[in-house]
CSV table of C-alpha atoms in Angstrom, one decimal:
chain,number,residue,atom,x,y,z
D,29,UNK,CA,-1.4,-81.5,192.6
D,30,UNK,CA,-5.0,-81.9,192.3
D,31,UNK,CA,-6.3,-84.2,189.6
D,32,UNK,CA,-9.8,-82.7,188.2
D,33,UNK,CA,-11.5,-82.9,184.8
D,34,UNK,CA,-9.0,-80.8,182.6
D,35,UNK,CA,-9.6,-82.1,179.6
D,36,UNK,CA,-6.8,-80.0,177.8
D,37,UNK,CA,-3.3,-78.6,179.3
D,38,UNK,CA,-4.3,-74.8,179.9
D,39,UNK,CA,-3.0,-72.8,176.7
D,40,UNK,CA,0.0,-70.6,177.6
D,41,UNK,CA,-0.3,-66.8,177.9
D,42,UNK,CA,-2.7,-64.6,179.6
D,43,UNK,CA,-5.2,-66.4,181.5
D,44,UNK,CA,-8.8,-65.4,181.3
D,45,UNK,CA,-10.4,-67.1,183.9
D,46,UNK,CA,-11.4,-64.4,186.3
D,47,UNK,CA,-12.7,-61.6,183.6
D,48,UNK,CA,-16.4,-63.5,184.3
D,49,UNK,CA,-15.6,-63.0,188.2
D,50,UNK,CA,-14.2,-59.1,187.8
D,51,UNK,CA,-17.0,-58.1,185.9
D,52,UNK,CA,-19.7,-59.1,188.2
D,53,UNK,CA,-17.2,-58.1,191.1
D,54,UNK,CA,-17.5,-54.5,189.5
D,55,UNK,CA,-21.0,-54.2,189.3
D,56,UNK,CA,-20.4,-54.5,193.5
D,57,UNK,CA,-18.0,-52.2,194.3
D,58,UNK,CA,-18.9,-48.3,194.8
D,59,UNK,CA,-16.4,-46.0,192.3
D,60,UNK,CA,-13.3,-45.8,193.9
D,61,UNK,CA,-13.2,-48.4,196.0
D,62,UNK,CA,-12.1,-51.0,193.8
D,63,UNK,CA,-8.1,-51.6,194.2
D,64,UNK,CA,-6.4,-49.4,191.4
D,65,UNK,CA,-3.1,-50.7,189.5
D,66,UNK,CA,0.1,-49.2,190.4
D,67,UNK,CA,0.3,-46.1,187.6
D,68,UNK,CA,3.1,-44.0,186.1
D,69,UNK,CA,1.4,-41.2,185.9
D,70,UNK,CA,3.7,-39.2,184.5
D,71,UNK,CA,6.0,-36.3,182.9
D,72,UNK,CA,8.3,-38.2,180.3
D,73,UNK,CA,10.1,-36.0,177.4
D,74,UNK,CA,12.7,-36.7,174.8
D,75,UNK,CA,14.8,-34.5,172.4
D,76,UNK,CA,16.9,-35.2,169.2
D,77,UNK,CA,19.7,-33.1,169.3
D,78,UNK,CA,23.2,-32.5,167.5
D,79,UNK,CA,25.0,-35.8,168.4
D,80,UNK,CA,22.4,-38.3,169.4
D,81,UNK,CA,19.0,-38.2,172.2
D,82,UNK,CA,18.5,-36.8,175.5
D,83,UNK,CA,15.6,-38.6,177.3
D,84,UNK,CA,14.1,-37.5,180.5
D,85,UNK,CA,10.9,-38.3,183.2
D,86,UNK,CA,10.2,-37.9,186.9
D,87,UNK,CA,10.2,-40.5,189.4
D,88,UNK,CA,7.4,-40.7,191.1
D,89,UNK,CA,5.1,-43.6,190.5
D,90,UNK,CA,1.1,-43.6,192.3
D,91,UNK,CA,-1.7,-46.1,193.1
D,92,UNK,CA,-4.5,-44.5,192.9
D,93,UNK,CA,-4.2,-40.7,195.3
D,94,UNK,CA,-1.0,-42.6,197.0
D,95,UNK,CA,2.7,-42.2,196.1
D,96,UNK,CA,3.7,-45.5,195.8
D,97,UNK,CA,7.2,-45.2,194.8
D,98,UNK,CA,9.7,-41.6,195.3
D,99,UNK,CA,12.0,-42.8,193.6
D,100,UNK,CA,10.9,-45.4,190.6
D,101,UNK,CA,13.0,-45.5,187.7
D,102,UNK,CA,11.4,-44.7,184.6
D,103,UNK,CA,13.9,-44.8,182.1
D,104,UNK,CA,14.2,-48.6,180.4
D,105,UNK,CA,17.2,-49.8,178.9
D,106,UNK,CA,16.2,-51.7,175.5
D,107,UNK,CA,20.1,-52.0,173.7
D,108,UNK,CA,22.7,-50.2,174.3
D,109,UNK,CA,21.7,-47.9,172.1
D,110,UNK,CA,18.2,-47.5,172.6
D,111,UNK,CA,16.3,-46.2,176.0
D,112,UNK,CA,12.8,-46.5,176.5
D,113,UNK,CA,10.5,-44.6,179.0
D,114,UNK,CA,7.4,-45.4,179.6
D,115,UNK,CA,4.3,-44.2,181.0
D,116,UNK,CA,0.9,-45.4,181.9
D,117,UNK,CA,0.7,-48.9,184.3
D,118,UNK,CA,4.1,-49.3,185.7
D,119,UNK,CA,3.6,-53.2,185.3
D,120,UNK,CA,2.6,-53.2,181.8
D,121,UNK,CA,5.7,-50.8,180.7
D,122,UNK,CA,8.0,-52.5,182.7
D,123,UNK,CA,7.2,-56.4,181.2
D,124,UNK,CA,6.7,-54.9,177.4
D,125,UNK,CA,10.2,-53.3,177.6
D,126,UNK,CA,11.8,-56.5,179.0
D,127,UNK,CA,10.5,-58.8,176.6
D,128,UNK,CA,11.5,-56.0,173.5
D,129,UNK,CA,14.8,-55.9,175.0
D,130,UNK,CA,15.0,-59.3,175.4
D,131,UNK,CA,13.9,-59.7,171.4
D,132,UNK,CA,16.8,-57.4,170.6
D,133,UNK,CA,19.3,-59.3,172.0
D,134,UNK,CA,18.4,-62.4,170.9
D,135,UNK,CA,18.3,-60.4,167.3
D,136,UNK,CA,21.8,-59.4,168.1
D,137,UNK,CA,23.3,-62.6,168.8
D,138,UNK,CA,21.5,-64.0,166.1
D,139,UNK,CA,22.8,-61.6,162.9
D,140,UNK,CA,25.9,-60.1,165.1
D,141,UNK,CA,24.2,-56.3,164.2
D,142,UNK,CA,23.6,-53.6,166.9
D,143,UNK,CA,19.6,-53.5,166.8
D,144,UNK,CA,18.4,-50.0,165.1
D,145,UNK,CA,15.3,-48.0,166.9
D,146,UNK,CA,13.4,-48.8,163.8
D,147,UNK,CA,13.0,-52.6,164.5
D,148,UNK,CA,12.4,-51.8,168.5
D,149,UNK,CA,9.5,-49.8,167.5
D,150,UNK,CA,8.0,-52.5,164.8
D,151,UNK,CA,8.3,-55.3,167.5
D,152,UNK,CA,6.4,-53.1,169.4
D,153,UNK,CA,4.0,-52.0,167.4
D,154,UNK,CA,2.8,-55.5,167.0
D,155,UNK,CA,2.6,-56.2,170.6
D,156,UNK,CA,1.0,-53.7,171.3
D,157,UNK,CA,-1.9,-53.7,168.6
D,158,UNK,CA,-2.5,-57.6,169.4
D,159,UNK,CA,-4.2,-57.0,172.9
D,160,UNK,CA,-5.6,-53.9,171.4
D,161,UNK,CA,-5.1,-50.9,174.2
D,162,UNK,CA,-5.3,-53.3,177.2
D,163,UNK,CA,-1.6,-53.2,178.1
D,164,UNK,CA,-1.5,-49.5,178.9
D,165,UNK,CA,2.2,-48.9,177.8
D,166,UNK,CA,2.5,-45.5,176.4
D,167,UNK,CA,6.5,-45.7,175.6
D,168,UNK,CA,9.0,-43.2,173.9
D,169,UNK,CA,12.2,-44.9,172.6
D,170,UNK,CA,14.9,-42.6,171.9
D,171,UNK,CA,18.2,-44.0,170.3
D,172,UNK,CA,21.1,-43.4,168.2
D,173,UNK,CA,22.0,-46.7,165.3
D,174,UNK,CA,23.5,-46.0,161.8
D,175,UNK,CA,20.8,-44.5,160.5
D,176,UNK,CA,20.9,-41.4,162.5
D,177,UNK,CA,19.2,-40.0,165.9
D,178,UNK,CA,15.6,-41.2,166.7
D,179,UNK,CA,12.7,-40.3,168.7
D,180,UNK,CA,9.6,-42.4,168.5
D,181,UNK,CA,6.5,-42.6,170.3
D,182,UNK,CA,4.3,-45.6,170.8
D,183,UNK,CA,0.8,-45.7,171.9
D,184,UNK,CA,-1.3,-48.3,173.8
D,185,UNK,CA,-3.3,-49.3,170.5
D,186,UNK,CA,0.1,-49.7,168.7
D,187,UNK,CA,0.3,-46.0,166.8
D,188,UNK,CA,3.8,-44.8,166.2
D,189,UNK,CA,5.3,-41.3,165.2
D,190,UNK,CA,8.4,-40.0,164.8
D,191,UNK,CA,9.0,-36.6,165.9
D,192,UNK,CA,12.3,-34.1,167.3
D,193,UNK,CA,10.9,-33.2,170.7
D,194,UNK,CA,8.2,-35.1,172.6
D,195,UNK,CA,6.2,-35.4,176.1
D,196,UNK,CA,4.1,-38.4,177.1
D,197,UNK,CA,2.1,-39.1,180.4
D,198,UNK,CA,-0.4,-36.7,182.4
D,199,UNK,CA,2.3,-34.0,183.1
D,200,UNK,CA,2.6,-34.1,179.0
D,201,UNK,CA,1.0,-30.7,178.2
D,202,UNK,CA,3.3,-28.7,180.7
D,203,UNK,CA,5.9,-30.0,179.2
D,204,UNK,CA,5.5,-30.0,175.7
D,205,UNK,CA,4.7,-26.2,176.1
D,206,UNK,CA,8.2,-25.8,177.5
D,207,UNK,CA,9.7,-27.7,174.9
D,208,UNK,CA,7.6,-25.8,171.8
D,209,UNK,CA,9.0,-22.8,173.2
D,210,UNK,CA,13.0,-23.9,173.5
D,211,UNK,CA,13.5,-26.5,170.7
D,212,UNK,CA,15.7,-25.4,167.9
D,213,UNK,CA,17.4,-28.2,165.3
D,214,UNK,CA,21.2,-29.2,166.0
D,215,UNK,CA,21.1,-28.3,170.1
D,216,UNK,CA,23.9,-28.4,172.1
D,217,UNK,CA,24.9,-31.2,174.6
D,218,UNK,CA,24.3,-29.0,177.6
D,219,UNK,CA,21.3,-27.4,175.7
D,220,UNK,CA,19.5,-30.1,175.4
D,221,UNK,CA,19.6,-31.7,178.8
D,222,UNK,CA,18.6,-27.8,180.6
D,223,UNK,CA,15.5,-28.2,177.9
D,224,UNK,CA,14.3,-31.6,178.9
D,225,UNK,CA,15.4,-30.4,182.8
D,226,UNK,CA,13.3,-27.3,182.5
D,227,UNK,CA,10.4,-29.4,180.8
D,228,UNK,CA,10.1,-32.1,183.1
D,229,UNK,CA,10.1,-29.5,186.2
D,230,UNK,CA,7.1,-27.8,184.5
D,231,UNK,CA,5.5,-31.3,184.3
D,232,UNK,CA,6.3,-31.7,188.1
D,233,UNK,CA,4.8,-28.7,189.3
D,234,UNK,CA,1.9,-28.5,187.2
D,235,UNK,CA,0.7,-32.2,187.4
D,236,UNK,CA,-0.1,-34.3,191.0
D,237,UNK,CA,0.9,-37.5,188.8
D,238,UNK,CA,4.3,-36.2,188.7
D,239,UNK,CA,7.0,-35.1,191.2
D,240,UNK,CA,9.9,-36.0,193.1
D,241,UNK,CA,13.5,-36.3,191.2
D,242,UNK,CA,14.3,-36.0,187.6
D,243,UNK,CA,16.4,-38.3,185.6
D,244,UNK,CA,18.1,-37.6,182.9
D,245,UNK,CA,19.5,-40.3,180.4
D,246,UNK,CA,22.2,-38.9,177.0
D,247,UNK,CA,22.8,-41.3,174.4
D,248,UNK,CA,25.2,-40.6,171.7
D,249,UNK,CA,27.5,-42.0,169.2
D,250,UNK,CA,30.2,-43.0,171.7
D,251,UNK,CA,27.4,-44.2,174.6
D,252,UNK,CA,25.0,-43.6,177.4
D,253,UNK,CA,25.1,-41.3,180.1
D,254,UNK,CA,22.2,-42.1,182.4
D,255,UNK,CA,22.0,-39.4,185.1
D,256,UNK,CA,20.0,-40.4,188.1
D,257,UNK,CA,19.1,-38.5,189.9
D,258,UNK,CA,20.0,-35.6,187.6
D,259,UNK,CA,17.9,-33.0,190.0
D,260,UNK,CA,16.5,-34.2,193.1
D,261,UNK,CA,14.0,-32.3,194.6
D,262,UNK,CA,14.0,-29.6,197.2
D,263,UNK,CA,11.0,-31.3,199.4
D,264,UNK,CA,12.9,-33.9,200.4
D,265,UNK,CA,11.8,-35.4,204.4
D,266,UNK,CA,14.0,-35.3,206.6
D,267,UNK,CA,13.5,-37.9,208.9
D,268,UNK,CA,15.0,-36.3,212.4
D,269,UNK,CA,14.8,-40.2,214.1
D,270,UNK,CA,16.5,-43.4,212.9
D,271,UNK,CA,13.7,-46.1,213.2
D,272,UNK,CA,16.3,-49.0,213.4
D,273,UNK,CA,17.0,-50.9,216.7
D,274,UNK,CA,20.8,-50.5,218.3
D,275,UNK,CA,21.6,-54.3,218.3
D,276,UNK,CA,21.2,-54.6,222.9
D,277,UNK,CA,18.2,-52.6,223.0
D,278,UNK,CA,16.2,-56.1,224.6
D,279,UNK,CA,17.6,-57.3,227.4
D,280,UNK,CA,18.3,-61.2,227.7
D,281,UNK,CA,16.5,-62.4,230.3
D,282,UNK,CA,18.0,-65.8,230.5
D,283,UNK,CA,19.9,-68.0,227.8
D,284,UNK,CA,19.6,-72.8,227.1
D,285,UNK,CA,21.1,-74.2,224.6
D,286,UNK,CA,20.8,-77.6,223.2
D,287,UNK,CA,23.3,-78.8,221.4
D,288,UNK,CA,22.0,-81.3,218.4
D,289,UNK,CA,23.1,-84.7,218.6
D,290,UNK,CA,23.7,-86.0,215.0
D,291,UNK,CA,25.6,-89.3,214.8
D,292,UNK,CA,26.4,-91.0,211.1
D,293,UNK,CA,23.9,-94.0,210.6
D,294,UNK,CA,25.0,-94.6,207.1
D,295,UNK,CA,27.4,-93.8,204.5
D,296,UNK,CA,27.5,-94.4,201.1
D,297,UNK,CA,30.2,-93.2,198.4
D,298,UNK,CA,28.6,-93.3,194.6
D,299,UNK,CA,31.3,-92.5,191.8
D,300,UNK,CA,30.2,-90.3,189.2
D,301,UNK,CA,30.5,-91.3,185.6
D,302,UNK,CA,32.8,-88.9,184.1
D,303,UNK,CA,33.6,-91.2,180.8
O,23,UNK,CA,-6.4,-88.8,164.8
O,24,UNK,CA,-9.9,-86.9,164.0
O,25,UNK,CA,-11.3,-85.3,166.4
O,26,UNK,CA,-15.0,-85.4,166.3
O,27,UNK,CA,-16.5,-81.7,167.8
O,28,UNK,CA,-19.8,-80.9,169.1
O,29,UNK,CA,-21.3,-79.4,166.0
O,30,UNK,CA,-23.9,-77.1,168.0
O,31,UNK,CA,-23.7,-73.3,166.7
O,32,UNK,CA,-24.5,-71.0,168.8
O,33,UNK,CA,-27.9,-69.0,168.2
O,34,UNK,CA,-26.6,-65.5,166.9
O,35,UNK,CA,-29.6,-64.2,167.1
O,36,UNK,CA,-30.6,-64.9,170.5
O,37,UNK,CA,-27.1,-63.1,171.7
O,38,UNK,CA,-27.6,-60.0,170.4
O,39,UNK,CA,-30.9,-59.7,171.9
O,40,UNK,CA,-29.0,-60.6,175.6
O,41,UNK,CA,-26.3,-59.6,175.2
O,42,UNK,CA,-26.2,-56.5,178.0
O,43,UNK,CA,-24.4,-58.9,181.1
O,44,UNK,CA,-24.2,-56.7,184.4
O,45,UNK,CA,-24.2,-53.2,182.5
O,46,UNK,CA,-21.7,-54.1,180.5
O,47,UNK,CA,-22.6,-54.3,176.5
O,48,UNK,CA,-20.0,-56.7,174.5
O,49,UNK,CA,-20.6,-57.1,171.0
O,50,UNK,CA,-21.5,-60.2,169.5
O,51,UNK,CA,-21.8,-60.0,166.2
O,52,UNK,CA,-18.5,-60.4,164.7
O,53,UNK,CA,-18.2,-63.7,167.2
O,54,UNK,CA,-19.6,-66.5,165.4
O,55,UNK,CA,-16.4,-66.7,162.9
O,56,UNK,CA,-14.2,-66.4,165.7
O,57,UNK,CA,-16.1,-69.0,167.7
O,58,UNK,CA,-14.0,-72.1,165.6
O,59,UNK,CA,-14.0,-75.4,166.0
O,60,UNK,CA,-14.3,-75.1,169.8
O,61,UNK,CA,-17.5,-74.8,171.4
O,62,UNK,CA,-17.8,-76.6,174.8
O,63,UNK,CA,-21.1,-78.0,175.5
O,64,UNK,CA,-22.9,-76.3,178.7
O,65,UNK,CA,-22.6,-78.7,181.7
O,66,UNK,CA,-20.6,-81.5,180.5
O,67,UNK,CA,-18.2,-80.1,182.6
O,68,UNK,CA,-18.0,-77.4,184.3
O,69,UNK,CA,-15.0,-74.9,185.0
O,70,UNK,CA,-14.9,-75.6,188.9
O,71,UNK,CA,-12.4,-78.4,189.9
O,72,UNK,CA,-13.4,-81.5,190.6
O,73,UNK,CA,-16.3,-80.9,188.2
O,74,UNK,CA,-18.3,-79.2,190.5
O,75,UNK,CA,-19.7,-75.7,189.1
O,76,UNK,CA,-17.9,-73.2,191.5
O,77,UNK,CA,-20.5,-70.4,192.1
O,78,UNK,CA,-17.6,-68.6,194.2
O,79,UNK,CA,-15.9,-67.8,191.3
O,80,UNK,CA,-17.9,-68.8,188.3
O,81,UNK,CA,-21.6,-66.9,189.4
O,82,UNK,CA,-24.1,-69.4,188.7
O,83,UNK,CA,-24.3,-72.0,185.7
O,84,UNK,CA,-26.0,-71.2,182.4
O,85,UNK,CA,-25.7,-71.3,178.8
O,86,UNK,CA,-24.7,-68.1,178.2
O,87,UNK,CA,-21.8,-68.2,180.8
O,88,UNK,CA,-20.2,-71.0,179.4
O,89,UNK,CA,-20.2,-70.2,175.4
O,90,UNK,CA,-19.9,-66.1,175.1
O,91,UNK,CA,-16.2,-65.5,176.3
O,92,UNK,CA,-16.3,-62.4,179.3
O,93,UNK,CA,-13.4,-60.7,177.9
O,94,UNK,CA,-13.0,-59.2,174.6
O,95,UNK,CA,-9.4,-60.2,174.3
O,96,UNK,CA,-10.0,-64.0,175.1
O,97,UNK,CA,-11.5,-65.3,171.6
O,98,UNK,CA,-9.2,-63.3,169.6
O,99,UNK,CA,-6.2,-65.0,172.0
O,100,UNK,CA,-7.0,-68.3,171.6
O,101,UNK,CA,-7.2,-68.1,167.8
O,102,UNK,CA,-4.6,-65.7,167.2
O,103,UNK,CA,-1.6,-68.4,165.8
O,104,UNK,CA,-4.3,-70.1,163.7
O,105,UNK,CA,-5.6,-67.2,162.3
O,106,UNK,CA,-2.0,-65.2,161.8
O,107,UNK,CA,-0.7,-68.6,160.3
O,108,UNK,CA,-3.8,-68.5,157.6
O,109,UNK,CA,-2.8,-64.6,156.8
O,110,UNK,CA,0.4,-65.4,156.2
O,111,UNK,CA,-0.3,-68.7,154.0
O,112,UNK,CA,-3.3,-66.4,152.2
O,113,UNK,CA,-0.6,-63.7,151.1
O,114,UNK,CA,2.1,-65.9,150.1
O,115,UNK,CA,-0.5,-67.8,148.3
O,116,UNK,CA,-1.1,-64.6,146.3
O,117,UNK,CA,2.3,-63.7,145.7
O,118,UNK,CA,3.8,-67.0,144.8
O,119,UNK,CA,1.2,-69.1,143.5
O,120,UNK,CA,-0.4,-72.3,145.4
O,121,UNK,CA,2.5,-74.7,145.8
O,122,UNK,CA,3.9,-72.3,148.2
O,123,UNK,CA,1.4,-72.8,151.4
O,124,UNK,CA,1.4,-76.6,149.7
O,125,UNK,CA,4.5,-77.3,150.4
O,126,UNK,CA,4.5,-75.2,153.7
O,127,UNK,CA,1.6,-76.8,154.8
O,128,UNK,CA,2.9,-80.4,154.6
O,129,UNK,CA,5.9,-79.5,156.4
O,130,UNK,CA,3.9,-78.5,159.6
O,131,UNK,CA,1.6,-81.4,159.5
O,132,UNK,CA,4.8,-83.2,159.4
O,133,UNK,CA,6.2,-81.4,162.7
O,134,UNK,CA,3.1,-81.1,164.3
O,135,UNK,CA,2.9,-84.6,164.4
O,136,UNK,CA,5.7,-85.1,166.8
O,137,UNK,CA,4.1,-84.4,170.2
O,138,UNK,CA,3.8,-86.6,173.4
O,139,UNK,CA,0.5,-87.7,174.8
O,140,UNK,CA,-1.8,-84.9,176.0
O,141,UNK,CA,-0.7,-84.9,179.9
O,142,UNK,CA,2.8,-84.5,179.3
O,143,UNK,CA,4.5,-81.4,177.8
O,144,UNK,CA,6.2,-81.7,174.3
O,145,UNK,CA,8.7,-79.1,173.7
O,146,UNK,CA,7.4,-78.7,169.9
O,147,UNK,CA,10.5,-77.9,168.5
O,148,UNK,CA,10.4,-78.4,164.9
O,149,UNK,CA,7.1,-76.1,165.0
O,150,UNK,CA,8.7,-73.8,166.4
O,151,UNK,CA,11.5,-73.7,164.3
O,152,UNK,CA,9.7,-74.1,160.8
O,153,UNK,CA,7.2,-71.3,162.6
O,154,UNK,CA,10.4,-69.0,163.6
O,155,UNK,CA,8.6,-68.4,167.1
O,156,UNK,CA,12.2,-69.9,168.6
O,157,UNK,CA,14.0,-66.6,168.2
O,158,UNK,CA,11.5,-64.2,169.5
O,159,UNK,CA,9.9,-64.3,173.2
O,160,UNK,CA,6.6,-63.4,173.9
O,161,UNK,CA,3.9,-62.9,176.7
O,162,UNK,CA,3.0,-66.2,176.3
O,163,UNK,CA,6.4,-67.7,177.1
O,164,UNK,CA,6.7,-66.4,180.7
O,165,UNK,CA,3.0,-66.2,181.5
O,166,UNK,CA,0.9,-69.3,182.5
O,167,UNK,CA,4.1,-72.0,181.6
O,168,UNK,CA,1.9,-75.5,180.7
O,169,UNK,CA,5.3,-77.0,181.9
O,170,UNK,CA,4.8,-75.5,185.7
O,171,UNK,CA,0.9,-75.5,185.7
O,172,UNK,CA,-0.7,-76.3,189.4
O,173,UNK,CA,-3.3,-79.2,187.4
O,174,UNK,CA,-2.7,-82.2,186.5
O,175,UNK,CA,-5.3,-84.0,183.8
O,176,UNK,CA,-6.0,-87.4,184.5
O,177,UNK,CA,-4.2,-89.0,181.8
O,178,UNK,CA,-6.3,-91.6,180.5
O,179,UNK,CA,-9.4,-88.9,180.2
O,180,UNK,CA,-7.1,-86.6,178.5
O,181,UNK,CA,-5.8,-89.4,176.2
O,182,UNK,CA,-9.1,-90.3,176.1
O,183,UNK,CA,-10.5,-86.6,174.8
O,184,UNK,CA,-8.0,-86.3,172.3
O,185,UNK,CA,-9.0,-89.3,170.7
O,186,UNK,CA,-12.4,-88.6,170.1
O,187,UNK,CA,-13.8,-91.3,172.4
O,188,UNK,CA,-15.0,-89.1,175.5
């Protein structure tokens, strides 16, 4: 530990320190050559229909022109009853999500209530709006609680709305076209999920943020069916070569061993005290 | 304890005239409220360890450096319990009349007071609890943990500090 002049214990929370040193760093760097955060960019969709939510998205997950991650899971679980996805920077949707679910639970052991959508999307909310857009979490929770079948989405800033059918992420307007055209009140089971299937699939192969599989997550009255992969897609590699090793592929040249020599210098027997 | 703070304001004025750093406008106005009851004074000591300004990390030592925060988020952070705290005593005082922050008030003197010296950690419990921040977990729970922090003040400065007598 070094001892230096800290006149204070360091507050807890986000730490500020290096803003000073990124924004000169900034100035340095060309565009583009800075190191970009890992990003959902993304085709996300939800439905309400007849008997609860169907919630869907892509996996793919990028880093600037690079796919990062074929097969990332986008789909959050927040209560049993509520999913989350969640587009924008894969860190920042990923930590918000655990610490909401994490808030839920301890809600639920607290009261002994099943959390309703309502209260996920409040807690929210005032995360969200407290760092003011800089945790780029754009999130739609879908969930089914006593109050009926919900579909919220949730902005950077903080803004909510509820709505039947929704896309988020930069595949969104490929998808929401699909869905203006197929969305009816009351759908089917089967319905639904070829809606959000056929939406997400426009969002894939209109949008180079989005590709790879599609997952699909139902949540009803009686649970959660979380399909994944639901689709997978056709432009899968096929790798003709394994790249492992057969264990005997080096040959041993020659072979010493040296057995340890441990001998017992002391021994001492300490009861515990189990009064 | 009273703490006795350097009582220097910073010169608005002078800020919004320079206040374009590397491109990048921030603006200053709104900052002086937010600027409380803790402005450091420039090169007492200096952010570097081992007091040392460190131009690696810091760029080089000036006034400005030191009192305008970099990030817009940072001020607002560091304030953000006191000035949710004063919201919420400001409406209840509204709805239910003065003795209602009174009374609320003296009870979290009461539990602030129940800390250990400034080196060591103090778990403050009852503040949590009178504050209801025990049931709910937040970013800064997980992030930057005093409790597991890489620094260690030296005690008797940060005894020192607290008291007034730095």
């Amino acid at each position: 530990m070094a001892l230096s002049n800290v006149l204070e214990t360091p507050a807890a929370g986000f730490n500020f320190d290096n803003a000073a040193r990124n924004a000169a760093l900034e100035g340095l760097f060309e565009r583009g050559q800075a190191p970009k955060p890992l990003k959902t960019g993304t085709t996300i969709a939800g439905v309400v229909f007849k008997d609860g939510v169907v919630l869907g998205a892509d996996t793919r997950a990028t880093s600037g022109e690079v796919v990062a991650d074929k097969m990332c899971a986008k789909i959050h679980y927040i209560a049993p009853n509520i999913y989350c996805c969640g587009a924008g920077t894969a860190a920042d949707t990923e930590k918000t999500t655990d610490l909401l679910s994490s808030n839920l639970t301890i809600f639920s052991l607290n009261s002994g209530r099943n959390p309703r959508v309502i209260m996920a999307v409040n807690i929210l909310q005032d995360m969200l709006y407290r760092y003011h857009g800089k945790i780029g979490a754009n999130l739609i929770l879908g969930g089914v609680d006593c109050t009926g079948n919900h579909l919220y989405t949730v902005d950077p800033h903080g803004s909510v709305d509820e709505v039947p059918y929704l896309a988020m992420g930069s595949g969104d307007l490929a998808a929401l076209g699909i869905l203006e055209n197929g969305f009816k009140l009351d759908l089917e089971l089967e319905e639904a999920k070829e809606l959000v299937r056929a939406a997400i699939h426009a969002g894939i192969m209109s949008d180079l943020g989005s590709g790879n599989n599609i997952d699909i997550c139902v949540i009803t009255r009686q649970g959660v069916d979380y399909i994944r992969p639901y689709q997978e897609s056709e432009f899968k590699d096929n790798r003709k070569i394994k790249y492992r090793y057969r264990p005997g592929t080096t040959p041993v040249m020659t072979e010493k061993v040296v057995p340890l020599k441990l001998e017992v210098v002391q021994e001492s027997v300490q009861q515990m005290d189990t009064a | 304890m009273c703490r006795h703070e350097n009582a220097s304001q910073p010169d608005v004025a002078v800020y919004r005239k320079e206040s374009a750093r590397n491109g990048i406008n921030m603006d200053t106005r709104g900052l002086r409220s937010q600027l409380k009851d803790s402005v450091p004074v420039a090169g007492l000591c200096p952010h570097g360890a081992y007091g040392v300004q460190d131009s690696l990390r810091s760029g080089f030592s000036s006034v400005k450096n030191e009192l305008l925060p970099s990030h817009s988020l940072e001020l607002s952070e560091k304030n953000f319990q006191l000035n949710k705290d004063k919201m919420n005593f400001s409406t209840l005082r509204n709805i239910q009349g003065l003795h209602a922050p009174l009374k609320l008030q003296m009870e979290y003197r009461a539990a602030r007071q129940i800390q250990r010296l400034p080196f060591l950690q103090s778990s403050n419990l009852a503040l949590d609890t009178l504050r209801g921040s025990d049931e709910a977990i937040g970013f800064d729970d997980i992030l930057n943990d005093p409790a597991q922090s890489e620094m260690m003040g030296e005690p008797h400065m940060m005894v020192e500090y607290k008291l007034g007598m730095l």
